[in-house]
CSV table of C-alpha atoms and ligand atoms in Angstrom, one decimal:
chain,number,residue,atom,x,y,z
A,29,UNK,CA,13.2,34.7,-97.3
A,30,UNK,CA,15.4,32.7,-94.7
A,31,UNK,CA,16.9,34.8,-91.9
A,32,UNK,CA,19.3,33.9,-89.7
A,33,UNK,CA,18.7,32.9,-86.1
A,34,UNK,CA,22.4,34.2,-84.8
A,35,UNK,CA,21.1,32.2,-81.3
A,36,UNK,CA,20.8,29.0,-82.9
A,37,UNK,CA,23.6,29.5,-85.1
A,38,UNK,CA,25.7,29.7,-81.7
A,39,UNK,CA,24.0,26.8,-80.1
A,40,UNK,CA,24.4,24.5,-83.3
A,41,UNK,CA,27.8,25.1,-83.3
A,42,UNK,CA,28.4,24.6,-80.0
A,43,UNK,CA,26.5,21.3,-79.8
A,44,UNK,CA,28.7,19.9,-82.6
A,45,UNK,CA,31.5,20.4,-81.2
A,46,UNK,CA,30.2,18.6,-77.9
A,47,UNK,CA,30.8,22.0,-76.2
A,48,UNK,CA,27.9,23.7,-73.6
A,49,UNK,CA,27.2,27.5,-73.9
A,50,UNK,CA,28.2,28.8,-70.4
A,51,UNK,CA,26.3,31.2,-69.0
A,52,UNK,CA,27.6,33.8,-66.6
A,53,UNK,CA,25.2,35.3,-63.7
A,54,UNK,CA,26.5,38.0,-61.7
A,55,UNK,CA,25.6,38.3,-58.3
A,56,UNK,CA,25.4,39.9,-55.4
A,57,UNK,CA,28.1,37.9,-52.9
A,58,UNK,CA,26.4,39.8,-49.6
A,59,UNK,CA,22.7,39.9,-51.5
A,60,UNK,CA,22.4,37.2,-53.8
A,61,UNK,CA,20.0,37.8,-56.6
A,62,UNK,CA,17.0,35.3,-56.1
A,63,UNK,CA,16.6,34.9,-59.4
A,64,UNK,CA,19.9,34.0,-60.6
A,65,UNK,CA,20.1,31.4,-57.9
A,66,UNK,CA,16.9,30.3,-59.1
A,67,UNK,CA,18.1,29.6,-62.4
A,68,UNK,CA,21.3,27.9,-61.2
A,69,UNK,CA,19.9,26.0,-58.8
A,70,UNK,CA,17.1,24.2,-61.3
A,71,UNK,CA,20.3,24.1,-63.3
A,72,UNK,CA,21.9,21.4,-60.4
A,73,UNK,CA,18.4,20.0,-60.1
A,74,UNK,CA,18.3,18.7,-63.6
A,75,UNK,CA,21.7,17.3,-63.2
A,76,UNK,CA,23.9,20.2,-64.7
A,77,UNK,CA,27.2,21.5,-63.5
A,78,UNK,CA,27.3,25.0,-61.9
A,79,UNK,CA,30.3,26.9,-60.5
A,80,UNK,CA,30.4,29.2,-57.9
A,81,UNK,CA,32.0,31.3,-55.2
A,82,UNK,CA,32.8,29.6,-51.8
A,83,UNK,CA,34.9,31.8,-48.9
A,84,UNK,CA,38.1,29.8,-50.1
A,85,UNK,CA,38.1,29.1,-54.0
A,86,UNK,CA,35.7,29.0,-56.6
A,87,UNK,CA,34.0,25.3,-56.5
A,88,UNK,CA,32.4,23.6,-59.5
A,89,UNK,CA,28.7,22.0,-58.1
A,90,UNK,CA,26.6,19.1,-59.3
A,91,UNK,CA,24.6,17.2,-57.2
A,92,UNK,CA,26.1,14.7,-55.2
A,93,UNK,CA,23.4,11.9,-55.3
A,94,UNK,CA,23.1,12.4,-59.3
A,95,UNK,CA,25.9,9.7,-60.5
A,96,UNK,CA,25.4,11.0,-63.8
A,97,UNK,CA,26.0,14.7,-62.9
A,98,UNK,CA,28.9,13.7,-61.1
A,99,UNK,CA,30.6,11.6,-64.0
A,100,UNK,CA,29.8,14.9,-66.1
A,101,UNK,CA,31.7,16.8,-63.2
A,102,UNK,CA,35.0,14.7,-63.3
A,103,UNK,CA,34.9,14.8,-67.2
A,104,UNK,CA,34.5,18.6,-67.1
A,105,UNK,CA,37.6,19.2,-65.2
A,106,UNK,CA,39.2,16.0,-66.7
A,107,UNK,CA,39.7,14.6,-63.0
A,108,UNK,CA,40.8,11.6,-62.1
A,109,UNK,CA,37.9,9.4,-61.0
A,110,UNK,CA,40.0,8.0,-58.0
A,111,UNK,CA,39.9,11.5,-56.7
A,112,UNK,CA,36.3,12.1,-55.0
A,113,UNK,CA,34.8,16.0,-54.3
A,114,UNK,CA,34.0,17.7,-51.0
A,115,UNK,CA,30.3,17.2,-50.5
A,116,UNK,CA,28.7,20.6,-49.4
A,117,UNK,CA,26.0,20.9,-47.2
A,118,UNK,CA,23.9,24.0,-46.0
A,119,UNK,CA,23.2,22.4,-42.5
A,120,UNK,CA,24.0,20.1,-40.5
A,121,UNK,CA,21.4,17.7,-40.8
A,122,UNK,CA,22.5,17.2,-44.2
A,123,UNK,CA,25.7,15.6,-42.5
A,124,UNK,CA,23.8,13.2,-40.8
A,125,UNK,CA,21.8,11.7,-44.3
A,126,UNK,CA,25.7,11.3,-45.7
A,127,UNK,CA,27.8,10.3,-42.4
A,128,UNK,CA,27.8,7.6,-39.6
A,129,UNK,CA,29.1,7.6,-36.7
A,130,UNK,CA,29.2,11.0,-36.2
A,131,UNK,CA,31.5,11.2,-32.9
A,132,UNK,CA,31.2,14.2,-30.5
A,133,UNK,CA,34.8,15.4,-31.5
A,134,UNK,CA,33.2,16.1,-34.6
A,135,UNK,CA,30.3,17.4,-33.7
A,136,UNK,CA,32.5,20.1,-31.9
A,137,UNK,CA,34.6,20.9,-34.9
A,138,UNK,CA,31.1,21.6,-36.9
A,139,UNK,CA,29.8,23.8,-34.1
A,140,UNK,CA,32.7,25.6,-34.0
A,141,UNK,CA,34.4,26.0,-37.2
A,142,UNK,CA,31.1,25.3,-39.4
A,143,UNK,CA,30.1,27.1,-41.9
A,144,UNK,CA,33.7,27.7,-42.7
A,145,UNK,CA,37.1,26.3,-44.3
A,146,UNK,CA,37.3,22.9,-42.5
A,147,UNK,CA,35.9,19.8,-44.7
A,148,UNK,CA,35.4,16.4,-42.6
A,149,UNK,CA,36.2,13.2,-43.7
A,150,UNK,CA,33.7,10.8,-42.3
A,151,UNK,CA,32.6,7.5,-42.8
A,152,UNK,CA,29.7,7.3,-45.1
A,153,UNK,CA,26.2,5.6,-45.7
A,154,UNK,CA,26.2,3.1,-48.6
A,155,UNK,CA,23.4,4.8,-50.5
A,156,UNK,CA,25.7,7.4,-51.5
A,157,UNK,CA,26.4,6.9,-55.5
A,158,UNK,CA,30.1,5.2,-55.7
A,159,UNK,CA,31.4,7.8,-58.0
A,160,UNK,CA,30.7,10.5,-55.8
A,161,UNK,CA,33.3,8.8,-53.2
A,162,UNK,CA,35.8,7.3,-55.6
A,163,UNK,CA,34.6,4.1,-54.3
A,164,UNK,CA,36.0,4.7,-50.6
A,165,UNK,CA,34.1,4.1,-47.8
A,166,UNK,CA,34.1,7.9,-46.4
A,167,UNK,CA,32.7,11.3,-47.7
A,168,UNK,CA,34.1,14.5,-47.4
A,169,UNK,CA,31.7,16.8,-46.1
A,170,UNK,CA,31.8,20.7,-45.7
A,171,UNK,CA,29.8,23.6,-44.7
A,172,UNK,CA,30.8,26.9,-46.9
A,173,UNK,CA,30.6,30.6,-45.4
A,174,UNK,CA,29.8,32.4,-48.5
A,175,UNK,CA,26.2,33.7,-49.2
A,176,UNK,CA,26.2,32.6,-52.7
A,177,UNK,CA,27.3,28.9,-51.9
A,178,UNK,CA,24.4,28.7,-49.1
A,179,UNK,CA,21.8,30.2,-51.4
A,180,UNK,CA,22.7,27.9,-54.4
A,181,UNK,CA,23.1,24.6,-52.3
A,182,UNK,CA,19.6,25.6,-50.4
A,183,UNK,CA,17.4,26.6,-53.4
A,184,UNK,CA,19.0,23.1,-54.6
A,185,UNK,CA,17.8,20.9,-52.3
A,186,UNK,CA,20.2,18.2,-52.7
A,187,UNK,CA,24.0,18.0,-51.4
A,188,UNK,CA,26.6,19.6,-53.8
A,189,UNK,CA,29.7,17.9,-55.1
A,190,UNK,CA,31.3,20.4,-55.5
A,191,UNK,CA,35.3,20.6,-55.9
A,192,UNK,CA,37.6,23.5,-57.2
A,193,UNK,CA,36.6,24.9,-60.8
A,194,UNK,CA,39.7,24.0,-62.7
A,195,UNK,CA,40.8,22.2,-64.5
A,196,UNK,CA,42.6,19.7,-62.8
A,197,UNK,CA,46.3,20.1,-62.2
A,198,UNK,CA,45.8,23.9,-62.0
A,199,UNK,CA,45.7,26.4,-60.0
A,200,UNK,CA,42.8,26.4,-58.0
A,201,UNK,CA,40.6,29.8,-59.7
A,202,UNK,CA,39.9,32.4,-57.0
A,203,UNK,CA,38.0,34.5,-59.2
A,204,UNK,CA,35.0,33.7,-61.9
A,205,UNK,CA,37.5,34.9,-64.7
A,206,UNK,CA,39.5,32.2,-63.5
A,207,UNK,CA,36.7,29.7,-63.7
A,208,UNK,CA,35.7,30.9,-67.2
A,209,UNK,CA,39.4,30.6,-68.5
A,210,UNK,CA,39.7,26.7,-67.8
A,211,UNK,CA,35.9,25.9,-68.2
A,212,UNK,CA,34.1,27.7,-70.7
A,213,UNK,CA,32.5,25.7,-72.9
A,214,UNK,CA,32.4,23.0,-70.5
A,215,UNK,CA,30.1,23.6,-68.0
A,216,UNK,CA,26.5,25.0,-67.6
A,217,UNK,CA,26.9,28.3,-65.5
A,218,UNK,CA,29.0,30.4,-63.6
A,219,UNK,CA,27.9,32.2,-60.9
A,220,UNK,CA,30.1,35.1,-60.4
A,221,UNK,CA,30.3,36.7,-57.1
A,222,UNK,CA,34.0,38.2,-57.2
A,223,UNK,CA,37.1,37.5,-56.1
A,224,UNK,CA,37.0,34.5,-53.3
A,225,UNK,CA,38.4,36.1,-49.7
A,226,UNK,CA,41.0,33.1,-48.5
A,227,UNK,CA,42.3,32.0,-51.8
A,228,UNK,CA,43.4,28.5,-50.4
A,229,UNK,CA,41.2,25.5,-50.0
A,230,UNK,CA,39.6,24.3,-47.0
A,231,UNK,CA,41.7,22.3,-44.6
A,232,UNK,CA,40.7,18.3,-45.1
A,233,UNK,CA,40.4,16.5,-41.5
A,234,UNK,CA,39.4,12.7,-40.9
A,235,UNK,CA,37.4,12.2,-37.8
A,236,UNK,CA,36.4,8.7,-38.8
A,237,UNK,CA,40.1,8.2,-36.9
A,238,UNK,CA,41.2,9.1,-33.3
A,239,UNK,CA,42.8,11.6,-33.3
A,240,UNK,CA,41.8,12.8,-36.3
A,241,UNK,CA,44.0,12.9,-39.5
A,242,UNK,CA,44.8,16.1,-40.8
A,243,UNK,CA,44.7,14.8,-44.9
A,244,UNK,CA,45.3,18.7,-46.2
A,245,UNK,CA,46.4,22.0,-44.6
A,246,UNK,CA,43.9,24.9,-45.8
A,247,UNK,CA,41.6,27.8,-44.2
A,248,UNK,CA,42.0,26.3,-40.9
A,249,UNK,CA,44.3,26.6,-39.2
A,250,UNK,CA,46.4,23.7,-37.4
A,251,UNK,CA,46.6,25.7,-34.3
A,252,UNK,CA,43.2,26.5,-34.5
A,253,UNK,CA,41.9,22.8,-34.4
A,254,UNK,CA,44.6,22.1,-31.6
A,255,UNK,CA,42.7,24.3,-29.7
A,256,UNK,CA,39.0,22.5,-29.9
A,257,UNK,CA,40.3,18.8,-30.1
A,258,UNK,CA,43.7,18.9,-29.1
A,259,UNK,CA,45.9,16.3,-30.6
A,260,UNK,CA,45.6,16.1,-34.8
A,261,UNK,CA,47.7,13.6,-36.0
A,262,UNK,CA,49.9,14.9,-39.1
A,263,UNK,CA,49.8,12.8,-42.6
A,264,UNK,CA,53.4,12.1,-43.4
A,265,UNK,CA,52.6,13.7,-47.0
A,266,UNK,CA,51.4,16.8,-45.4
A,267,UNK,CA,55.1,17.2,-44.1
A,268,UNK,CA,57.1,15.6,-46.4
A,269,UNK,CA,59.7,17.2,-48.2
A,270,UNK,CA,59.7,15.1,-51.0
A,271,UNK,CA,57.2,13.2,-53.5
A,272,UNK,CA,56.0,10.0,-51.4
A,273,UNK,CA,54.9,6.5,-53.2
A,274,UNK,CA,51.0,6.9,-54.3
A,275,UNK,CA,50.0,3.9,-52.2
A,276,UNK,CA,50.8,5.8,-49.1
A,277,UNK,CA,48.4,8.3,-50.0
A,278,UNK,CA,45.4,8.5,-47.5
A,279,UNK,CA,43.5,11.5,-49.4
A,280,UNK,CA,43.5,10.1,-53.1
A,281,UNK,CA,44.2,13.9,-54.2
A,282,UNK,CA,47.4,13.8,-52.1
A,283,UNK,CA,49.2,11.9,-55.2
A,284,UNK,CA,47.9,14.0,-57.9
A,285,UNK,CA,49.4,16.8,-59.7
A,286,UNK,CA,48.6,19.6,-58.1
A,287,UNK,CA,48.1,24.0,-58.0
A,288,UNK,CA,50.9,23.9,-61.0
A,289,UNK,CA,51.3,26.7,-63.2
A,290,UNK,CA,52.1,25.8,-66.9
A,291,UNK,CA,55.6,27.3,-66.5
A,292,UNK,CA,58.0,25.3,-64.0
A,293,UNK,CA,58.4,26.3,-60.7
A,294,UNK,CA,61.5,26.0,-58.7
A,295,UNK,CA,60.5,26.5,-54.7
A,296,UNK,CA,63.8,27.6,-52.6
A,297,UNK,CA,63.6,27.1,-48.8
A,298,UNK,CA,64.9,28.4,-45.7
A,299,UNK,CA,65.8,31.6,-44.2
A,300,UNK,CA,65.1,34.8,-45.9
A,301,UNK,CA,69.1,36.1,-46.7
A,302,UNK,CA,69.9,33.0,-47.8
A,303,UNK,CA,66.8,32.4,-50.1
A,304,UNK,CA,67.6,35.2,-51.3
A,305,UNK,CA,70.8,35.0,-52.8
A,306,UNK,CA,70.3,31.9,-53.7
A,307,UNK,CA,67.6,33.0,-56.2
A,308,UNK,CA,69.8,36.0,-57.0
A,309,UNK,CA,72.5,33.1,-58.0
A,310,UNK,CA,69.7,30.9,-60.3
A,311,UNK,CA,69.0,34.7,-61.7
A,312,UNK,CA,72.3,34.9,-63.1
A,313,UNK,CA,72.3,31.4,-64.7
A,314,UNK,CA,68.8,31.7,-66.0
A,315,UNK,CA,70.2,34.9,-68.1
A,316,UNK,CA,73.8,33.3,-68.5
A,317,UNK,CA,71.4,30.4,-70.5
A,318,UNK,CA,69.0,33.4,-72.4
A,319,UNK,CA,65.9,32.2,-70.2
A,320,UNK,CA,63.3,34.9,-68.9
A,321,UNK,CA,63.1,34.2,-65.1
A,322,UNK,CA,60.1,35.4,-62.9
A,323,UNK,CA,60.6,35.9,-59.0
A,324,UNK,CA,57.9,35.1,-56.5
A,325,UNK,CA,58.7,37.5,-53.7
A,326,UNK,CA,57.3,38.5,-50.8
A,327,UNK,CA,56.7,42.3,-49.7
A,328,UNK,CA,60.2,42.8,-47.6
A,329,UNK,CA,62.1,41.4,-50.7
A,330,UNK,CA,60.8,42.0,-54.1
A,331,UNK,CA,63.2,45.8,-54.4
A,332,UNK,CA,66.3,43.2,-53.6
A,333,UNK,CA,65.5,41.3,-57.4
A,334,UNK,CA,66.7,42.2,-60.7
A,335,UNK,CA,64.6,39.7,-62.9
A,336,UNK,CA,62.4,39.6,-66.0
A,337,UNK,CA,59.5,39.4,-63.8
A,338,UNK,CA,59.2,40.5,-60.0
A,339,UNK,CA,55.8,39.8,-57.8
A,340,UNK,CA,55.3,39.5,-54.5
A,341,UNK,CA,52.6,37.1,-53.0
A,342,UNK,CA,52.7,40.2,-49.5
A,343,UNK,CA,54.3,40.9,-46.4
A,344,UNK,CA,55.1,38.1,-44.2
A,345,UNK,CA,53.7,39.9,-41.4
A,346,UNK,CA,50.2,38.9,-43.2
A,347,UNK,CA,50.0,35.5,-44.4
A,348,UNK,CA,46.4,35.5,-45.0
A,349,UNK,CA,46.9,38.1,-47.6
A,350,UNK,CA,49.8,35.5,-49.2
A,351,UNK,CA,47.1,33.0,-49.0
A,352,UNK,CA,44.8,35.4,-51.1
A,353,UNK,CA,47.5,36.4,-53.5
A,354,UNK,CA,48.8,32.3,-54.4
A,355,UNK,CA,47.3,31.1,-56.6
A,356,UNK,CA,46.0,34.4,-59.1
A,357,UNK,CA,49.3,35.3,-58.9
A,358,UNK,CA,50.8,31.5,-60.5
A,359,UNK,CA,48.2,32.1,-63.1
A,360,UNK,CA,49.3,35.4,-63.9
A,361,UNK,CA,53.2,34.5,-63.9
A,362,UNK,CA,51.6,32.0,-67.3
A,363,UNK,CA,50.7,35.1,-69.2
A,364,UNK,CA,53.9,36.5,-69.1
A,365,UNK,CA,55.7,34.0,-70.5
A,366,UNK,CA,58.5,33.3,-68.5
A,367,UNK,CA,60.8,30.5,-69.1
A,368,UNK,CA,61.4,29.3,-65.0
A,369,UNK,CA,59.7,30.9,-61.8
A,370,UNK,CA,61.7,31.4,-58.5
A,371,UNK,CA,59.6,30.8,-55.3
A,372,UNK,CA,60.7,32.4,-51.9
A,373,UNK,CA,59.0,30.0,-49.3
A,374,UNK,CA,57.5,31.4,-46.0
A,375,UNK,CA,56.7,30.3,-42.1
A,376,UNK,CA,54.5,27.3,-41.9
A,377,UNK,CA,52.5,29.3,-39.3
A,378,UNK,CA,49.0,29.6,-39.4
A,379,UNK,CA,47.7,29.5,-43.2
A,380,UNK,CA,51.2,29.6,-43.8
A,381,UNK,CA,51.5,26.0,-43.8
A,382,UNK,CA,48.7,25.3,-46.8
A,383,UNK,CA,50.6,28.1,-48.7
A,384,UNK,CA,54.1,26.2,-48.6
A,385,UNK,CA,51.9,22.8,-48.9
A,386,UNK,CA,50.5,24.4,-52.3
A,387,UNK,CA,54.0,25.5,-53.6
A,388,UNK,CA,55.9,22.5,-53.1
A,389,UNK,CA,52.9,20.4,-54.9
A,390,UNK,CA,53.2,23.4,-57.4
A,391,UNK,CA,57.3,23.1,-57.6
A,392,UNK,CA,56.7,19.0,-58.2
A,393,UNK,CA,58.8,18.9,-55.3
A,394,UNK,CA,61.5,20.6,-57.2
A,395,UNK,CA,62.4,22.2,-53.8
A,396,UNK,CA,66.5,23.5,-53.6
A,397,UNK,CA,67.4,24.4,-49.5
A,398,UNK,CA,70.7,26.1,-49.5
A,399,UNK,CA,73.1,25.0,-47.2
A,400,UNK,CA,73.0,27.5,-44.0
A,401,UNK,CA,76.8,28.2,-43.5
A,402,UNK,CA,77.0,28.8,-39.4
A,403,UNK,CA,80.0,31.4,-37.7
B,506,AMP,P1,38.9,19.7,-54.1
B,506,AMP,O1,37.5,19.3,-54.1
B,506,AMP,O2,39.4,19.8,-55.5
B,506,AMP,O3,39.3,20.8,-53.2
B,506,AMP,O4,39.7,18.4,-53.5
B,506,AMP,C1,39.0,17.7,-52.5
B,506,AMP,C2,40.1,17.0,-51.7
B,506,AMP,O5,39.4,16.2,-50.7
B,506,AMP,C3,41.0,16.1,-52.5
B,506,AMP,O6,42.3,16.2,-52.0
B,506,AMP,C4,40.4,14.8,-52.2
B,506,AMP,O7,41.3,13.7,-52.3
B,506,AMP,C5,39.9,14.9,-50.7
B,506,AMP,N1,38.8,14.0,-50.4
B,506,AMP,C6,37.6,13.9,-50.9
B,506,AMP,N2,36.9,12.9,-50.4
B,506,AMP,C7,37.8,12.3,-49.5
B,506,AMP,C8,37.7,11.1,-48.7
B,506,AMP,N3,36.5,10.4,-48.6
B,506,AMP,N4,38.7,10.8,-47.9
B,506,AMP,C9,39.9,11.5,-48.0
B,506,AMP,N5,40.0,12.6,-48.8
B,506,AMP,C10,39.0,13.0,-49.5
B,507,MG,MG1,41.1,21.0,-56.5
């Protein structure tokens, strides 16, 4: 008699389809299971892709001296190879086998904002495999704060490549669900340690230039590296209104696509009374042309909306919380099938300014400031 092995079955069919069965682990964020790290890390040994929970989003690790494993990782998320990953690290020496000329300005930022948010953009040593840099002459390097991260890269061995675990274009996932949603099927393992706690991506610096170069606003704060080295010079893309020329871009991800939800997104800027009746205004035409219309509000505004769909991203009094809400919240406008979202925008204090960085990349720059009228 022939009985049937439901396991292979599944594999089989997964295999034709050039599909990988992804395997879930759930662990412990403050504890970490040994063993599932165990399993995931052999997993990033033999060249697999594993995601996992950082302090900021959800990153998706191979290891970074693997070219192979690191192809596999830009075809997983269907990234453009001109866009290299964040290199993490578990200690610092692990910065000095990747980066020269390591300056004592940086050396500062790594003893004081390390592990944390802040990746550094150094430049590299030539034995670092091409694809895992885009070709540039620098590498992005970073230190996580999240137990899980540190226990997977350690057991590892190696340096992670490791960059968010979307697919690319979308929002960055800030829980494993996320992760699972865009990549199952695509990757090896997820390691899910629940919901990530800052919800924006770490901040990008260059310290192979003086001052350094702030490349992206994230998890650390502007005001924060002002304090420890003083002047950071601002990339005009970081404050531009508007969608500059590719060539200018000094961060190849600053000319991708970018955080978008699959609905449009129309960001409206400037004070809160007049943000808000402006998006009353769009409302009214949205429903005049038989389109459902969500609102992205914040705490102090969402009662003022009549729309399909209300949510607020929290009070304005608590940016990190907005920070924490962005980007579950765009995937969650997708599921309810609205025709248009409305974006209030907020202060560009603190992590204020990666949030409005990460809606106007989400809006495509389809940004609308209404006029102020003054008396
Ligand atoms: P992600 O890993 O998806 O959070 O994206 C990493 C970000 O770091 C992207 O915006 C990259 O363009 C940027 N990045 C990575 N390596 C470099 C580098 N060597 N120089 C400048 N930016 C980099
Ligand atoms: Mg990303």
């Amino acid at each position: 008699m022939f009985a049937l092995d439901f396991k292979n079955v599944h594999t089989h069919f997964f295999m034709a389809f050039g599909m990988k069965q992804t395997r879930v682990f759930q662990v412990n964020p403050e504890e970490p299971q040994t063993e599932a790290i165990g399993e995931a890390a052999a997993i990033i040994k033999a060249g697999g892709l594993v995601a996992f929970p950082t302090e900021t989003v959800y990153g998706l690790g191979a290891d970074a001296l693997n070219a192979d494993a690191v192809r596999a990782l830009f075809a997983a998320k269907n990234r453009p190879l001109d866009n290299p990953p964040i290199v993490h690290v578990a200690d610092v020496s692990g910065v000095y086998k990747l980066a020269q000329e390591v300056t004592p300005k940086a050396e500062l930022l790594m003893k004081q904002f390390w592990p944390g948010p802040l990746t550094l953009v150094f430049k590299r040593y030539p034995d670092v495999p091409m694809v895992t840099t885009a070709g540039l002459e620098t590498i992005a390097l970073r230190m996580p704060n999240h137990k899980v991260a540190f226990a997977l890269i350690k057991e590892s061995g190696v340096p992670v490549a490791a960059p968010s675990a979307n697919l690319a274009g979308a929002p960055s996932p800030t829980t494993a669900q996320h992760v699972f949603d865009d990549l199952n099927g695509r990757i090896d393992a997820i390691l899910d340690g629940g919901p990530t706690c800052i919800g924006v991506e770490s901040t990008v610096l260059d310290v192979s230039v003086d001052p350094p170069m702030l490349l992206r606003p994230g998890g650390t704060s502007l005001e924060a590296l002002n304090k420890v080295v003083g002047e950071v010079q601002l990339h005009p893309f970081i404050t531009s209104l508007a969608e500059l020329p590719a060539e200018k871009a000094r961060s190849p991800g600053m000319k991708h696509k970018h955080y978008a939800p699959k609905t449009p997104l129309v960001l409206v800027e400037g004070p809160s009374v007049v943000v808000m009746s402006k998006i009353k205004e769009l409302i009214s035409l949205c429903w005049f042309e038989d389109k459902q219309v969500g609102v992205l509000a914040t705490d102090e505004t969402a009662w003022a909306y009549e729309a399909d769909v209300v949510k607020s991203m929290g009070s304005h009094r608590n940016v990190d919380a907005i920070a924490a809400n962005l980007f579950r919240l765009l995937r969650e406008f997708d599921a309810e099938n609205v025709d248009l979202i409305l974006s209030e925008s907020i202060s560009i204090e603190g992590l204020g300014l990666a949030v409005m960085n990460r809606l106007r990349k989400a809006s495509g720059y389809k940004i609308i400031r209404p006029a102020v009228v003054q008396g």
